[in-house]
mmCIF file of C-alpha atoms and ligand atoms in Angstrom:
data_model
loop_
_atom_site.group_PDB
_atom_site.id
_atom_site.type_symbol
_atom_site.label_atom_id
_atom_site.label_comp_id
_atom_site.label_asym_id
_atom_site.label_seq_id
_atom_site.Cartn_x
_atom_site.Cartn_y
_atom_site.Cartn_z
ATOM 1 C CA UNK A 228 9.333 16.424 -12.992
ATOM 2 C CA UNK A 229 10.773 13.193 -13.084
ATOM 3 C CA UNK A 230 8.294 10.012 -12.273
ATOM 4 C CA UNK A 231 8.633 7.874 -8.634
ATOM 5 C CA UNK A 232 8.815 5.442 -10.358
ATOM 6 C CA UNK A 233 10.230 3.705 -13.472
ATOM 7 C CA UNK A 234 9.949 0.133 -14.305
ATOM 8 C CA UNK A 235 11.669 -1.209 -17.412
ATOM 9 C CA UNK A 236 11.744 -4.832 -18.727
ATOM 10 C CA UNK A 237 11.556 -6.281 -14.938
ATOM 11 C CA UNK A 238 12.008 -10.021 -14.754
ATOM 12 C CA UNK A 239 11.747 -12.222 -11.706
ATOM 13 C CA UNK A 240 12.115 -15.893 -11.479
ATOM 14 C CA UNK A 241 11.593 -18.408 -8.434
ATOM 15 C CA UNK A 242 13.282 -21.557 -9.820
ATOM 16 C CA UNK A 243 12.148 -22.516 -13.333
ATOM 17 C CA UNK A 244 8.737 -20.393 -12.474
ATOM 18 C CA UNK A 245 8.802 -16.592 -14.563
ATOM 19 C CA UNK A 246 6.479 -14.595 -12.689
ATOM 20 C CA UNK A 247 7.595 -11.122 -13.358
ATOM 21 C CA UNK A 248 8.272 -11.525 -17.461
ATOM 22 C CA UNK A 249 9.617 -7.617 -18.765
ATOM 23 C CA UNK A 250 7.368 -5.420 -16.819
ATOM 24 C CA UNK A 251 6.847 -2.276 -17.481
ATOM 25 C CA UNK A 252 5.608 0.492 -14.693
ATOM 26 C CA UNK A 253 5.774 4.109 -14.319
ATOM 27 C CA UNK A 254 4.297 6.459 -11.444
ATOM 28 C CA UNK A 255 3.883 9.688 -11.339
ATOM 29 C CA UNK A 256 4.714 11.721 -8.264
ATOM 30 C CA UNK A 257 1.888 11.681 -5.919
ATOM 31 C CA UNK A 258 -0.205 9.047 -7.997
ATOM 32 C CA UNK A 259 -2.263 6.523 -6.268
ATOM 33 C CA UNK A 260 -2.479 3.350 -8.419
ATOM 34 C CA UNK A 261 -4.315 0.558 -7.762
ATOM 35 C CA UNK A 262 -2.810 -3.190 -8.641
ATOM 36 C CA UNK A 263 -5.046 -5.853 -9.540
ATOM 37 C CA UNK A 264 -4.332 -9.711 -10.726
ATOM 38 C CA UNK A 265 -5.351 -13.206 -9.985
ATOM 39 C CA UNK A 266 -3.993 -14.423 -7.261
ATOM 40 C CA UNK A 267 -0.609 -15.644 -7.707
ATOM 41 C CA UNK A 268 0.029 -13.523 -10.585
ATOM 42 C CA UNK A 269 2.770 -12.031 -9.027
ATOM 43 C CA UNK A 270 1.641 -8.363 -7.533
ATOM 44 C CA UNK A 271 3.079 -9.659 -3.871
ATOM 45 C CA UNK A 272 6.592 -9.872 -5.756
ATOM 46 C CA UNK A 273 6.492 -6.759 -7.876
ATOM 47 C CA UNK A 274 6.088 -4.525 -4.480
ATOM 48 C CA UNK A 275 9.323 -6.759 -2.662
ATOM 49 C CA UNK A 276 11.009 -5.972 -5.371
ATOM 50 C CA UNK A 277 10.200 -2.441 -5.863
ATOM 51 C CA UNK A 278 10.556 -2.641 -1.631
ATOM 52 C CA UNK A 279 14.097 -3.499 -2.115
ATOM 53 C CA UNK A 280 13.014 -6.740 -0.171
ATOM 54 C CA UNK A 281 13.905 -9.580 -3.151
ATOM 55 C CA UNK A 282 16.253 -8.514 -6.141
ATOM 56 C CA UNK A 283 15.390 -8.742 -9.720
ATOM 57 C CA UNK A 284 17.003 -10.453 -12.347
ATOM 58 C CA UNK A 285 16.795 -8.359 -15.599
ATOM 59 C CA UNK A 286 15.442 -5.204 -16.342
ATOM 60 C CA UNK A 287 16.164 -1.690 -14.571
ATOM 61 C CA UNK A 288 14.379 -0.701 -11.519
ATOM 62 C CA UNK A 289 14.117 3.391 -9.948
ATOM 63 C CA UNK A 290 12.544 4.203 -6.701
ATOM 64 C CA UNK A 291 12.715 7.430 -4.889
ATOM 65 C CA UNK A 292 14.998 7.602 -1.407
ATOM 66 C CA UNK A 293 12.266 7.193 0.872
ATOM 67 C CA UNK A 294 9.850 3.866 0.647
ATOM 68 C CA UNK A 295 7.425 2.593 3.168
ATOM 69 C CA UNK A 296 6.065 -0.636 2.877
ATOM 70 C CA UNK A 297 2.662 -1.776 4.698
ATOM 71 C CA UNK A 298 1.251 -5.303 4.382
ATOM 72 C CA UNK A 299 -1.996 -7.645 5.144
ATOM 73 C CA UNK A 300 -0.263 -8.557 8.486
ATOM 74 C CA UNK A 301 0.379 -5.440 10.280
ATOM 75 C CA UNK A 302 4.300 -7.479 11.812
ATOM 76 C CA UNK A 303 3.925 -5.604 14.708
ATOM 77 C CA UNK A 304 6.330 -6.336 17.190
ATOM 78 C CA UNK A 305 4.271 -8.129 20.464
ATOM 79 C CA UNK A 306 7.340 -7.260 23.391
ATOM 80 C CA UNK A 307 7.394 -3.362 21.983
ATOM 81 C CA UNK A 308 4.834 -0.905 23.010
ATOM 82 C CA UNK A 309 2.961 0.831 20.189
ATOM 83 C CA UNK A 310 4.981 4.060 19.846
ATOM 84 C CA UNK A 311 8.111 2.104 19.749
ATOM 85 C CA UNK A 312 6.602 -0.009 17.208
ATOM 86 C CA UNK A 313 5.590 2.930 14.991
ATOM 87 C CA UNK A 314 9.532 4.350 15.324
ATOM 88 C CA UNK A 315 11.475 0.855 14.402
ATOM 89 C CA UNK A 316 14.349 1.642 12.307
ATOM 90 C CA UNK A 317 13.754 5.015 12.750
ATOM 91 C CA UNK A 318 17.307 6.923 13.164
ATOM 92 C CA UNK A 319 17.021 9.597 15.409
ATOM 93 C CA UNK A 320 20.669 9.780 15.951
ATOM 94 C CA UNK A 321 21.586 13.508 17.346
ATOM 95 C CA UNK A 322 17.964 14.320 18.287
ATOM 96 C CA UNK A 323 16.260 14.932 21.635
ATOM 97 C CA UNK A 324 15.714 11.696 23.808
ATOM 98 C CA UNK A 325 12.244 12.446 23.451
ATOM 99 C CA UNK A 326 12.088 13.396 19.765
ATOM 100 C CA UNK A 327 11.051 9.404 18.558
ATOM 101 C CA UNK A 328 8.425 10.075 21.264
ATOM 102 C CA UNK A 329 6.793 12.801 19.856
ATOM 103 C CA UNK A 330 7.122 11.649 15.946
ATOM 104 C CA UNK A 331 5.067 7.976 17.498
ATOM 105 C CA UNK A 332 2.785 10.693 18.622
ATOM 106 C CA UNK A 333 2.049 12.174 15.947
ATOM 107 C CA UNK A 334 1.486 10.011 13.184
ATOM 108 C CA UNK A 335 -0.509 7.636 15.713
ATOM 109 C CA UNK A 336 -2.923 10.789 16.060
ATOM 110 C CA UNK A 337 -2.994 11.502 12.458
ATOM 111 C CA UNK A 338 -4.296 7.546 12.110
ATOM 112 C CA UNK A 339 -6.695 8.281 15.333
ATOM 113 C CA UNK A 340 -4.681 6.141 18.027
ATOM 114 C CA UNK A 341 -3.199 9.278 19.594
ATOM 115 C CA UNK A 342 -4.694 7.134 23.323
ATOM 116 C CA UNK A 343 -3.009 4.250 21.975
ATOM 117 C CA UNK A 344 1.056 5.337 21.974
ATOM 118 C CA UNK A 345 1.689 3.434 25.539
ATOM 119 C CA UNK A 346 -0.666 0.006 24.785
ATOM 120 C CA UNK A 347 0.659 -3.221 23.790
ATOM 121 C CA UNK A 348 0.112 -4.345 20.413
ATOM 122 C CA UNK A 349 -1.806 -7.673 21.690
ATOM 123 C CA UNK A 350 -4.320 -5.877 22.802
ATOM 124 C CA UNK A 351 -5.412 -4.117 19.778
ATOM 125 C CA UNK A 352 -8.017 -5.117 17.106
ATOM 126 C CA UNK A 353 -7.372 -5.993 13.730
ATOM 127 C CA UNK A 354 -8.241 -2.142 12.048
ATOM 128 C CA UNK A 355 -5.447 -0.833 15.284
ATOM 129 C CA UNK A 356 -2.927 -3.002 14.155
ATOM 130 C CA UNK A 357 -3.488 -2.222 10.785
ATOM 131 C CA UNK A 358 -3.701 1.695 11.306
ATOM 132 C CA UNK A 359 -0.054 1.419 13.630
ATOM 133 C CA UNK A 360 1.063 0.013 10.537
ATOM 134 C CA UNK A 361 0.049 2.981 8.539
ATOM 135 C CA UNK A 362 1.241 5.042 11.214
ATOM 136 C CA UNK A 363 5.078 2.915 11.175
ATOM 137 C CA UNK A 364 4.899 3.715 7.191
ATOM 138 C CA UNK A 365 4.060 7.537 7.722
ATOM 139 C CA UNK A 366 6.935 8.683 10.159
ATOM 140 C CA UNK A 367 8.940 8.094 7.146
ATOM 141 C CA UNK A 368 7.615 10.723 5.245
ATOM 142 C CA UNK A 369 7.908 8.054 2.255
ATOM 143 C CA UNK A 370 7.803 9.569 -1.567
ATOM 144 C CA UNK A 371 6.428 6.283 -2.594
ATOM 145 C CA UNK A 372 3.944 4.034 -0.150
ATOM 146 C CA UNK A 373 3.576 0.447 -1.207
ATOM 147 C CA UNK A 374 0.594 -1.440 0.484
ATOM 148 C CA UNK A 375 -0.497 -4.870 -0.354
ATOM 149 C CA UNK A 376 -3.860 -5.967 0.732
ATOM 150 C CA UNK A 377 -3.571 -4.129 3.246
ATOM 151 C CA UNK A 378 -7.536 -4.282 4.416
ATOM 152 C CA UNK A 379 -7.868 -7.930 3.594
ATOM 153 C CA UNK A 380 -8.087 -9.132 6.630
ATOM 154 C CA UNK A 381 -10.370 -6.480 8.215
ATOM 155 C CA UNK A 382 -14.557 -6.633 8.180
ATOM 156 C CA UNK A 383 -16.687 -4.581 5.596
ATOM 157 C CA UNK A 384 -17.185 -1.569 8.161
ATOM 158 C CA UNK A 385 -13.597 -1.674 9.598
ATOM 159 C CA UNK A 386 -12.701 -1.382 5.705
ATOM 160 C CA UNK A 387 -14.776 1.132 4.484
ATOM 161 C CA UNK A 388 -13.503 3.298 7.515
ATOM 162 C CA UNK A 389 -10.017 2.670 6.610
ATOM 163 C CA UNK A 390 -10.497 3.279 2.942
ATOM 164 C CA UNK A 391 -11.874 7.014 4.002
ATOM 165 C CA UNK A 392 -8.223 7.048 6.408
ATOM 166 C CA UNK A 393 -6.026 6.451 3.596
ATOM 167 C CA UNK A 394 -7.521 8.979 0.942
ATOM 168 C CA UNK A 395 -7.131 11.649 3.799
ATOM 169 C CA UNK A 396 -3.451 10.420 4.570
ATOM 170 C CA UNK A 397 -2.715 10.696 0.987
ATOM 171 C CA UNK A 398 -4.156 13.644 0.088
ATOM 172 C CA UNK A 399 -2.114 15.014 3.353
ATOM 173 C CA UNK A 400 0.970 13.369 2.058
ATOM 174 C CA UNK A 401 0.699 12.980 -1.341
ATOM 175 C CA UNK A 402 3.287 9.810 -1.654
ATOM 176 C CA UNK A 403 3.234 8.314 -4.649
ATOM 177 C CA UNK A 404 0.980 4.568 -3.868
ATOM 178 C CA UNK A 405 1.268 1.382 -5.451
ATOM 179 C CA UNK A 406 -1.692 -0.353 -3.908
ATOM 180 C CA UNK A 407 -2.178 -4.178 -4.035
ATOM 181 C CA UNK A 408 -5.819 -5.401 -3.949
ATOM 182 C CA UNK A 409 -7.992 -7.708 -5.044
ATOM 183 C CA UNK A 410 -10.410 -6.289 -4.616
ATOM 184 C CA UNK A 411 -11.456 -3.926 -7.729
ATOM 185 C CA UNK A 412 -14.583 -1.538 -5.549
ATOM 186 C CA UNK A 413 -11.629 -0.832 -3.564
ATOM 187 C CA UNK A 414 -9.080 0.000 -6.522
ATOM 188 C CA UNK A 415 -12.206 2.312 -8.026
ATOM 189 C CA UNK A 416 -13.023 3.861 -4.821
ATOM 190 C CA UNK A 417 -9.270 4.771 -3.960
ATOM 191 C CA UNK A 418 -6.643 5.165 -7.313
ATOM 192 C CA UNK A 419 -6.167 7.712 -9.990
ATOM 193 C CA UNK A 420 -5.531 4.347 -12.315
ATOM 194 C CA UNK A 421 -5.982 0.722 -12.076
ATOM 195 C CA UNK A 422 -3.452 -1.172 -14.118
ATOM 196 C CA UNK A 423 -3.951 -5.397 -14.317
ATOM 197 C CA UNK A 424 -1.314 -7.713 -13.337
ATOM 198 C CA UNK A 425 -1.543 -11.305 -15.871
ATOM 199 C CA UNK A 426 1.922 -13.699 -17.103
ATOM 200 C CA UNK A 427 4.314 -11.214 -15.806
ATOM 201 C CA UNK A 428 3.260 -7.964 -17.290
ATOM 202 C CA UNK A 429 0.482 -5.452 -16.926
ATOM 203 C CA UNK A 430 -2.007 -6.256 -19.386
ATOM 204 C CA UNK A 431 -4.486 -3.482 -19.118
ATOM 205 C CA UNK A 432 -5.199 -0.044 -17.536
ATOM 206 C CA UNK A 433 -7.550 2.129 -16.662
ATOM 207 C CA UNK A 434 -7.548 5.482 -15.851
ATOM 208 C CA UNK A 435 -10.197 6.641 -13.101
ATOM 209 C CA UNK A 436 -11.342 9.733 -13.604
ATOM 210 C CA UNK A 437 -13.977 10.746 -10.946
ATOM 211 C CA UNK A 438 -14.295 12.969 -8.315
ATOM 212 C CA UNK A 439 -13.472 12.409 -4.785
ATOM 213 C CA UNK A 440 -14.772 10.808 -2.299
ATOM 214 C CA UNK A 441 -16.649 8.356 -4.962
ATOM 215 C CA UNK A 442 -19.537 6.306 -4.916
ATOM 216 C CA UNK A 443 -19.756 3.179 -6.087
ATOM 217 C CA UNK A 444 -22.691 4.183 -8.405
ATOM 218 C CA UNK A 445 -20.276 5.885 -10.344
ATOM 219 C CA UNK A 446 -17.989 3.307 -11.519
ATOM 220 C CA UNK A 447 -20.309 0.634 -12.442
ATOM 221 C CA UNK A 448 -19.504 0.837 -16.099
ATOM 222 C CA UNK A 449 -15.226 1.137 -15.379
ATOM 223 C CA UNK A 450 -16.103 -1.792 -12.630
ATOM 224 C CA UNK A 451 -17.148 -4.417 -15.338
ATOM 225 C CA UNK A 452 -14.370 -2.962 -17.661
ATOM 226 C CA UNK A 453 -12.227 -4.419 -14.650
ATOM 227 C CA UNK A 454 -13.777 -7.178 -14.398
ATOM 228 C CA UNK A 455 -13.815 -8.278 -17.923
ATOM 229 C CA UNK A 456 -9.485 -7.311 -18.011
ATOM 230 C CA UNK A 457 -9.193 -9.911 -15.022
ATOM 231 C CA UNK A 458 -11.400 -12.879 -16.309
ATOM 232 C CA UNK A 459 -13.821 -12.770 -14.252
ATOM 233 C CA UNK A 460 -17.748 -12.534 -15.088
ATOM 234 C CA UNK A 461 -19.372 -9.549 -12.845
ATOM 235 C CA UNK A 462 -22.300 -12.013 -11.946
ATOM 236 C CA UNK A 463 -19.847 -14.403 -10.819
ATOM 237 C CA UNK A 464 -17.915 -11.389 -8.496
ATOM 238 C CA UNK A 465 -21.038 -10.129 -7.738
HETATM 239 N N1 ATP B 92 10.076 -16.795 -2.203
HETATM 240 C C1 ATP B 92 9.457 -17.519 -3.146
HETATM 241 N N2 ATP B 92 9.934 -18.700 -3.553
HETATM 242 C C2 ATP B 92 9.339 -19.417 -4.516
HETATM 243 N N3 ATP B 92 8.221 -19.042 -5.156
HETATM 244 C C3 ATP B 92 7.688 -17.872 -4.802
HETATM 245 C C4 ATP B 92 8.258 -17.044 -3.775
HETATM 246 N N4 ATP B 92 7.502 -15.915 -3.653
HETATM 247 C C5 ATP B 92 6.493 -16.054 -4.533
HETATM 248 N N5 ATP B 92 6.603 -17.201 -5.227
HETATM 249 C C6 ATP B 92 5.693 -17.666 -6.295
HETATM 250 O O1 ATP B 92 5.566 -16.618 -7.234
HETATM 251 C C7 ATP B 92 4.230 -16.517 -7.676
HETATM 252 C C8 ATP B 92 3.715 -15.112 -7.433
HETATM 253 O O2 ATP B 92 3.558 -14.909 -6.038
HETATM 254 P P1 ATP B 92 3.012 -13.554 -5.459
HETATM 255 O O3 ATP B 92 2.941 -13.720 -3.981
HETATM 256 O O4 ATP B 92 3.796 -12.432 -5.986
HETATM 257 O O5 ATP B 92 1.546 -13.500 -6.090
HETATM 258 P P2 ATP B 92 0.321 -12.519 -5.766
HETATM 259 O O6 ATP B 92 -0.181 -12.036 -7.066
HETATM 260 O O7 ATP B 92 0.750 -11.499 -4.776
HETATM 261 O O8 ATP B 92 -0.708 -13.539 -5.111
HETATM 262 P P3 ATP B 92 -1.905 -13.296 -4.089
HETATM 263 O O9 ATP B 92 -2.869 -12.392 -4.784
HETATM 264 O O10 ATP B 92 -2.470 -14.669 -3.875
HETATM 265 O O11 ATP B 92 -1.312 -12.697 -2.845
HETATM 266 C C9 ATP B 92 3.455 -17.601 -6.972
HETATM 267 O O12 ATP B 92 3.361 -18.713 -7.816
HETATM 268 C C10 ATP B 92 4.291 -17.922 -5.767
HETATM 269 O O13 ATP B 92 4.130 -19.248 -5.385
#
């Protein structure tokens, strides 16, 4: 079966700055991988890129048809009720009147807002927003999910609830996941593999094998493996 996706020699520049320097990336279908790197490293532009957002300048890119994008901010639109927010873009040309209806309805009760279709997004908290988001990528039944940071905005609770949402949703789905995060309990907890982000390439990997759901007692060693790939001390993280 061929991957979701294939990354070969990708370069990206902004003015005289290289951030993305011949990377190389491949996904399997279905795989959940985590993306780590120090801030400003260039993850943010790898997933615009891969989005279709930004073009790249060298190197050959492959993507499957369908690709949902979620980000920190959930961009919800303020003047559009929920539902409507989770169908944008959708085309529904030729179907029922009420057929976007229904598909809103759905994915908002597979991310637990199924009371939520008809509110305004101004009046939900931060985790809401972020699940409508979730719900917005879903409806497209996407082959390959791209989040970035998605949970850093949200509290430790809010978090750890949402982590537990998006194993279900993928294990439901099964898109393939690119998942940006800095945060490397989270890419342990979550991802089949970690790969590391540093001058434009990935520099190191890691595969995590462990069973589901995990604890974080059972990544301690793979956790300062991490650590060590991204420069950073696990007293000073700690
Ligand atoms: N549109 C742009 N124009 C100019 N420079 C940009 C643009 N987008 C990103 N950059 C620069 O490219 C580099 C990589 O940015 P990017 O947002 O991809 O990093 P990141 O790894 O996602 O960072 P963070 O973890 O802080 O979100 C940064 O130096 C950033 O300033």
């Amino acid at each position: 079966m061929a991957d979701a996706v294939r990354v070969r020699g990708l370069v990206k520049e902004f003015g005289p700055r290289r951030v993305l320097d011949g990377l190389d990336l491949d996904l399997a279908r279905g795989e959940f991988v985590a993306l780590l790197g120090r801030s400003g490293c260039g993850k943010s532009t790898l997933l615009r890129v891969l989005a279709g957002l930004d073009p790249e300048i060298g190197g050959s890119v492959s993507v499957p048809d369908r690709v949902s994008v979620a980000f920190q901010q959930p961009r919800l639109l303020p003047w559009r009720r929920v539902w409507r927010n989770v169908t944008l873009g959708l085309r529904g040309a030729g179907r029922p009147k009420d057929w976007a209806r229904r598909v809103a309805e759905e994915a908002l009760a597979e991310v637990r807002l199924g009371d939520h279709a008809d509110a305004w997004p101004l009046t939900l908290s931060g985790g809401e927003a972020q699940r409508v988001s979730l719900a917005r990528a879903l409806v497209r039944e996407p082959e390959l999910l791209l989040l970035d940071e998605p949970f850093g905005a949200l509290d430790a609770l809010t978090r750890a609830a949402m982590h537990r949402l998006v194993a279900q949703l993928w294990r439901e789905h099964r898109p393939a996941v690119l998942f940006v995060t800095h945060d490397v309990d989270e890419a342990l907890l979550l991802a089949d593999r970690v790969v590391v982000l540093a001058a434009g390439r990935l520099v190191a990997e890691h595969r995590v094998d462990l069973p589901r759901p995990r604890r974080r007692a059972s990544f301690a060693d793979l956790r300062a493996d991490v650590l060590a790939d991204l420069g950073v001390d696990d007293v000073e993280a700690a």
